[in-house]
Amino acid sequence: MNPFIKANQQAWDDMTRVHINSPFYDVVGFKAGKSSLTPIELKGLRPVQDKDLLHLQCHFGLDTLSWARLGARVTGVDFSPEAISQANRIAGENNIPGRFIRSDVYKLPEALDETFDIVFTSYGALCWLPGLDAWAAIVRRYLRPGGIFYIAEFHPGVYQFDFNTKQIAYNYFNSGKPYEENEEGSYADPGADIKTKTYFWCHSLAEIASALLKEGLTMLEFREWDYSPYNCFPNMKERAPGEYVFGDFPASLPHVFEMKFRG
C-alpha cells in the first residue's frame, strides 16, 4: 500500500473511534430519525427513491444510511476498517438496509462488479486522493448509462487557508506532492485525546471538472456557496442557522461547491 494512504487509513481508523461518539456526528440523533444530510445535497440530488446509489469515501456511513431512509438502495465504500465496522453496526442496530465495502477507491473494481444509478461523494473526500484521473475513471466505471454523479465538496479556494492563522498557506493547484499534517484532536472533537499524521493533496476546480469531463461525463449543474453547512474548521462563525463562514474577512469566500454530471 502507498505509505501516504496507509498513514491516512490508520488516522481515519483512530478518528472514527472518536467521531462515533462526538456531538458533531450526533449518532444518537441519527438513531432517533435525524438525517445527517445537509440542504445543499438534499436539494441537489433528490429524489433518490428506488435508485441504486454508490457512496464513495463514506466514513462510517451516516450519509449513506440517510439516503437509504429516503428510499435509495445504498452501497457505501471506505478504506477504513473501523469505519466500515461501525457503519455495519449502525445499519444493523437501526434496521436500515445498506451494504458497506472496505476498499481503497482506486481498487474498488477488485471488490465490486456492479453499476449504479447514482454515484455520490461529499465534504472532505477529494483531498485524500493523490490524483483525480484514476478517481474519475472509477466514477465512470460505476455509473450506468444516463446515471448521475453528484459531488458536494469543500471549495479548493477555502482549502488554501491555514484555518488557525487565517493566512493562505497551501497551493490551489495540485503539485503532485502531498502536504503532511500532524494534529491533536479532530475536526469533530478538537479536545479529543488523539494524535494523527495525515497526508493530503490540493485539487483545483479545473482539475476536478476536467477529470470527469475526460471520462465522457456531461456536466449538468455547477454551483458555489459562500458558507459551509458544517462548523468543522477553526475560526468559523455561524451567520445563520446551519451556515458557517470562515474568518472575519470583509469579502465573502467560496466555501463549498457542487457538481452534477450525467454518465
PDB file of N, CA and C in Angstrom, residues 193-232:
ATOM      1  N   ASP A 193      -8.465  13.171  22.855  1.00  0.00           N
ATOM      2  CA  ASP A 193      -7.113  12.687  23.152  1.00  0.00           C
ATOM      3  C   ASP A 193      -6.644  11.794  22.006  1.00  0.00           C
ATOM      4  N   ILE A 194      -6.250  12.436  20.931  1.00  0.00           N
ATOM      5  CA  ILE A 194      -5.851  11.708  19.731  1.00  0.00           C
ATOM      6  C   ILE A 194      -4.818  12.526  18.978  1.00  0.00           C
ATOM      7  N   LYS A 195      -3.806  11.843  18.454  1.00  0.00           N
ATOM      8  CA  LYS A 195      -2.797  12.469  17.617  1.00  0.00           C
ATOM      9  C   LYS A 195      -2.746  11.721  16.291  1.00  0.00           C
ATOM     10  N   THR A 196      -2.782  12.472  15.199  1.00  0.00           N
ATOM     11  CA  THR A 196      -2.772  11.841  13.881  1.00  0.00           C
ATOM     12  C   THR A 196      -1.746  12.501  12.972  1.00  0.00           C
ATOM     13  N   LYS A 197      -1.194  11.691  12.087  1.00  0.00           N
ATOM     14  CA  LYS A 197      -0.359  12.187  10.995  1.00  0.00           C
ATOM     15  C   LYS A 197      -1.069  11.825   9.701  1.00  0.00           C
ATOM     16  N   THR A 198      -1.381  12.831   8.900  1.00  0.00           N
ATOM     17  CA  THR A 198      -2.092  12.591   7.649  1.00  0.00           C
ATOM     18  C   THR A 198      -1.384  13.286   6.491  1.00  0.00           C
ATOM     19  N   TYR A 199      -1.731  12.854   5.293  1.00  0.00           N
ATOM     20  CA  TYR A 199      -1.190  13.432   4.063  1.00  0.00           C
ATOM     21  C   TYR A 199      -2.353  13.782   3.146  1.00  0.00           C
ATOM     22  N   PHE A 200      -2.320  14.995   2.595  1.00  0.00           N
ATOM     23  CA  PHE A 200      -3.421  15.413   1.737  1.00  0.00           C
ATOM     24  C   PHE A 200      -2.895  16.152   0.510  1.00  0.00           C
ATOM     25  N   TRP A 201      -3.752  16.223  -0.499  1.00  0.00           N
ATOM     26  CA  TRP A 201      -3.409  16.844  -1.780  1.00  0.00           C
ATOM     27  C   TRP A 201      -4.415  17.940  -2.105  1.00  0.00           C
ATOM     28  N   CYS A 202      -3.954  18.966  -2.802  1.00  0.00           N
ATOM     29  CA  CYS A 202      -4.834  20.050  -3.238  1.00  0.00           C
ATOM     30  C   CYS A 202      -5.306  19.777  -4.666  1.00  0.00           C
ATOM     31  N   HIS A 203      -6.565  20.079  -4.935  1.00  0.00           N
ATOM     32  CA  HIS A 203      -7.130  19.875  -6.271  1.00  0.00           C
ATOM     33  C   HIS A 203      -7.944  21.103  -6.663  1.00  0.00           C
ATOM     34  N   SER A 204      -7.622  21.690  -7.797  1.00  0.00           N
ATOM     35  CA  SER A 204      -8.350  22.865  -8.275  1.00  0.00           C
ATOM     36  C   SER A 204      -9.692  22.455  -8.861  1.00  0.00           C
ATOM     37  N   LEU A 205     -10.586  23.426  -9.019  1.00  0.00           N
ATOM     38  CA  LEU A 205     -11.864  23.147  -9.675  1.00  0.00           C
ATOM     39  C   LEU A 205     -11.654  22.629 -11.092  1.00  0.00           C
ATOM     40  N   ALA A 206     -10.674  23.189 -11.790  1.00  0.00           N
ATOM     41  CA  ALA A 206     -10.400  22.743 -13.157  1.00  0.00           C
ATOM     42  C   ALA A 206      -9.947  21.291 -13.180  1.00  0.00           C
ATOM     43  N   GLU A 207      -9.105  20.907 -12.229  1.00  0.00           N
ATOM     44  CA  GLU A 207      -8.645  19.517 -12.178  1.00  0.00           C
ATOM     45  C   GLU A 207      -9.812  18.567 -11.925  1.00  0.00           C
ATOM     46  N   ILE A 208     -10.695  18.954 -11.016  1.00  0.00           N
ATOM     47  CA  ILE A 208     -11.848  18.115 -10.677  1.00  0.00           C
ATOM     48  C   ILE A 208     -12.766  17.950 -11.878  1.00  0.00           C
ATOM     49  N   ALA A 209     -13.177  19.080 -12.453  1.00  0.00           N
ATOM     50  CA  ALA A 209     -14.118  19.030 -13.572  1.00  0.00           C
ATOM     51  C   ALA A 209     -13.502  18.367 -14.796  1.00  0.00           C
ATOM     52  N   SER A 210     -12.248  18.694 -15.095  1.00  0.00           N
ATOM     53  CA  SER A 210     -11.601  18.150 -16.289  1.00  0.00           C
ATOM     54  C   SER A 210     -11.469  16.636 -16.217  1.00  0.00           C
ATOM     55  N   ALA A 211     -11.150  16.117 -15.029  1.00  0.00           N
ATOM     56  CA  ALA A 211     -11.012  14.668 -14.880  1.00  0.00           C
ATOM     57  C   ALA A 211     -12.311  13.959 -15.230  1.00  0.00           C
ATOM     58  N   LEU A 212     -13.424  14.523 -14.810  1.00  0.00           N
ATOM     59  CA  LEU A 212     -14.731  13.917 -15.083  1.00  0.00           C
ATOM     60  C   LEU A 212     -15.145  14.104 -16.537  1.00  0.00           C
ATOM     61  N   LEU A 213     -14.868  15.277 -17.082  1.00  0.00           N
ATOM     62  CA  LEU A 213     -15.216  15.532 -18.485  1.00  0.00           C
ATOM     63  C   LEU A 213     -14.418  14.633 -19.424  1.00  0.00           C
ATOM     64  N   LYS A 214     -13.161  14.372 -19.079  1.00  0.00           N
ATOM     65  CA  LYS A 214     -12.334  13.498 -19.915  1.00  0.00           C
ATOM     66  C   LYS A 214     -12.865  12.073 -19.952  1.00  0.00           C
ATOM     67  N   GLU A 215     -13.649  11.710 -18.952  1.00  0.00           N
ATOM     68  CA  GLU A 215     -14.266  10.381 -18.926  1.00  0.00           C
ATOM     69  C   GLU A 215     -15.565  10.333 -19.724  1.00  0.00           C
ATOM     70  N   GLY A 216     -15.906  11.456 -20.340  1.00  0.00           N
ATOM     71  CA  GLY A 216     -17.096  11.486 -21.178  1.00  0.00           C
ATOM     72  C   GLY A 216     -18.373  11.835 -20.448  1.00  0.00           C
ATOM     73  N   LEU A 217     -18.267  12.251 -19.186  1.00  0.00           N
ATOM     74  CA  LEU A 217     -19.456  12.665 -18.452  1.00  0.00           C
ATOM     75  C   LEU A 217     -19.895  14.052 -18.916  1.00  0.00           C
ATOM     76  N   THR A 218     -21.167  14.325 -18.810  1.00  0.00           N
ATOM     77  CA  THR A 218     -21.732  15.616 -19.205  1.00  0.00           C
ATOM     78  C   THR A 218     -22.108  16.411 -17.966  1.00  0.00           C
ATOM     79  N   MET A 219     -21.547  17.615 -17.820  1.00  0.00           N
ATOM     80  CA  MET A 219     -21.884  18.434 -16.659  1.00  0.00           C
ATOM     81  C   MET A 219     -23.289  18.998 -16.810  1.00  0.00           C
ATOM     82  N   LEU A 220     -24.094  18.790 -15.783  1.00  0.00           N
ATOM     83  CA  LEU A 220     -25.463  19.299 -15.767  1.00  0.00           C
ATOM     84  C   LEU A 220     -25.601  20.539 -14.904  1.00  0.00           C
ATOM     85  N   GLU A 221     -24.897  20.573 -13.783  1.00  0.00           N
ATOM     86  CA  GLU A 221     -25.030  21.686 -12.843  1.00  0.00           C
ATOM     87  C   GLU A 221     -23.695  21.937 -12.154  1.00  0.00           C
ATOM     88  N   PHE A 222     -23.450  23.210 -11.855  1.00  0.00           N
ATOM     89  CA  PHE A 222     -22.266  23.607 -11.087  1.00  0.00           C
ATOM     90  C   PHE A 222     -22.650  24.803 -10.237  1.00  0.00           C
ATOM     91  N   ARG A 223     -22.457  24.687  -8.935  1.00  0.00           N
ATOM     92  CA  ARG A 223     -22.800  25.780  -8.022  1.00  0.00           C
ATOM     93  C   ARG A 223     -21.684  25.967  -6.999  1.00  0.00           C
ATOM     94  N   GLU A 224     -21.563  27.199  -6.514  1.00  0.00           N
ATOM     95  CA  GLU A 224     -20.643  27.522  -5.427  1.00  0.00           C
ATOM     96  C   GLU A 224     -21.430  28.202  -4.317  1.00  0.00           C
ATOM     97  N   TRP A 225     -20.989  27.967  -3.090  1.00  0.00           N
ATOM     98  CA  TRP A 225     -21.682  28.505  -1.924  1.00  0.00           C
ATOM     99  C   TRP A 225     -20.698  29.273  -1.049  1.00  0.00           C
ATOM    100  N   ASP A 226     -21.178  30.371  -0.471  1.00  0.00           N
ATOM    101  CA  ASP A 226     -20.309  31.210   0.350  1.00  0.00           C
ATOM    102  C   ASP A 226     -20.409  30.857   1.831  1.00  0.00           C
ATOM    103  N   TYR A 227     -20.779  29.630   2.121  1.00  0.00           N
ATOM    104  CA  TYR A 227     -20.815  29.155   3.508  1.00  0.00           C
ATOM    105  C   TYR A 227     -20.590  27.650   3.518  1.00  0.00           C
ATOM    106  N   SER A 228     -20.276  27.137   4.696  1.00  0.00           N
ATOM    107  CA  SER A 228     -20.181  25.697   4.920  1.00  0.00           C
ATOM    108  C   SER A 228     -21.368  25.246   5.762  1.00  0.00           C
ATOM    109  N   PRO A 229     -21.955  24.096   5.468  1.00  0.00           N
ATOM    110  CA  PRO A 229     -23.031  23.596   6.324  1.00  0.00           C
ATOM    111  C   PRO A 229     -22.506  22.963   7.608  1.00  0.00           C
ATOM    112  N   TYR A 230     -21.179  22.890   7.739  1.00  0.00           N
ATOM    113  CA  TYR A 230     -20.561  22.272   8.917  1.00  0.00           C
ATOM    114  C   TYR A 230     -19.634  23.258   9.615  1.00  0.00           C
ATOM    115  N   ASN A 231     -19.660  23.238  10.927  1.00  0.00           N
ATOM    116  CA  ASN A 231     -18.713  24.002  11.736  1.00  0.00           C
ATOM    117  C   ASN A 231     -17.531  23.083  12.045  1.00  0.00           C
ATOM    118  N   CYS A 232     -16.684  22.890  11.031  1.00  0.00           N
ATOM    119  CA  CYS A 232     -15.659  21.849  11.141  1.00  0.00           C
ATOM    120  C   CYS A 232     -14.232  22.370  11.028  1.00  0.00           C
TER     121      CYS A 232
END
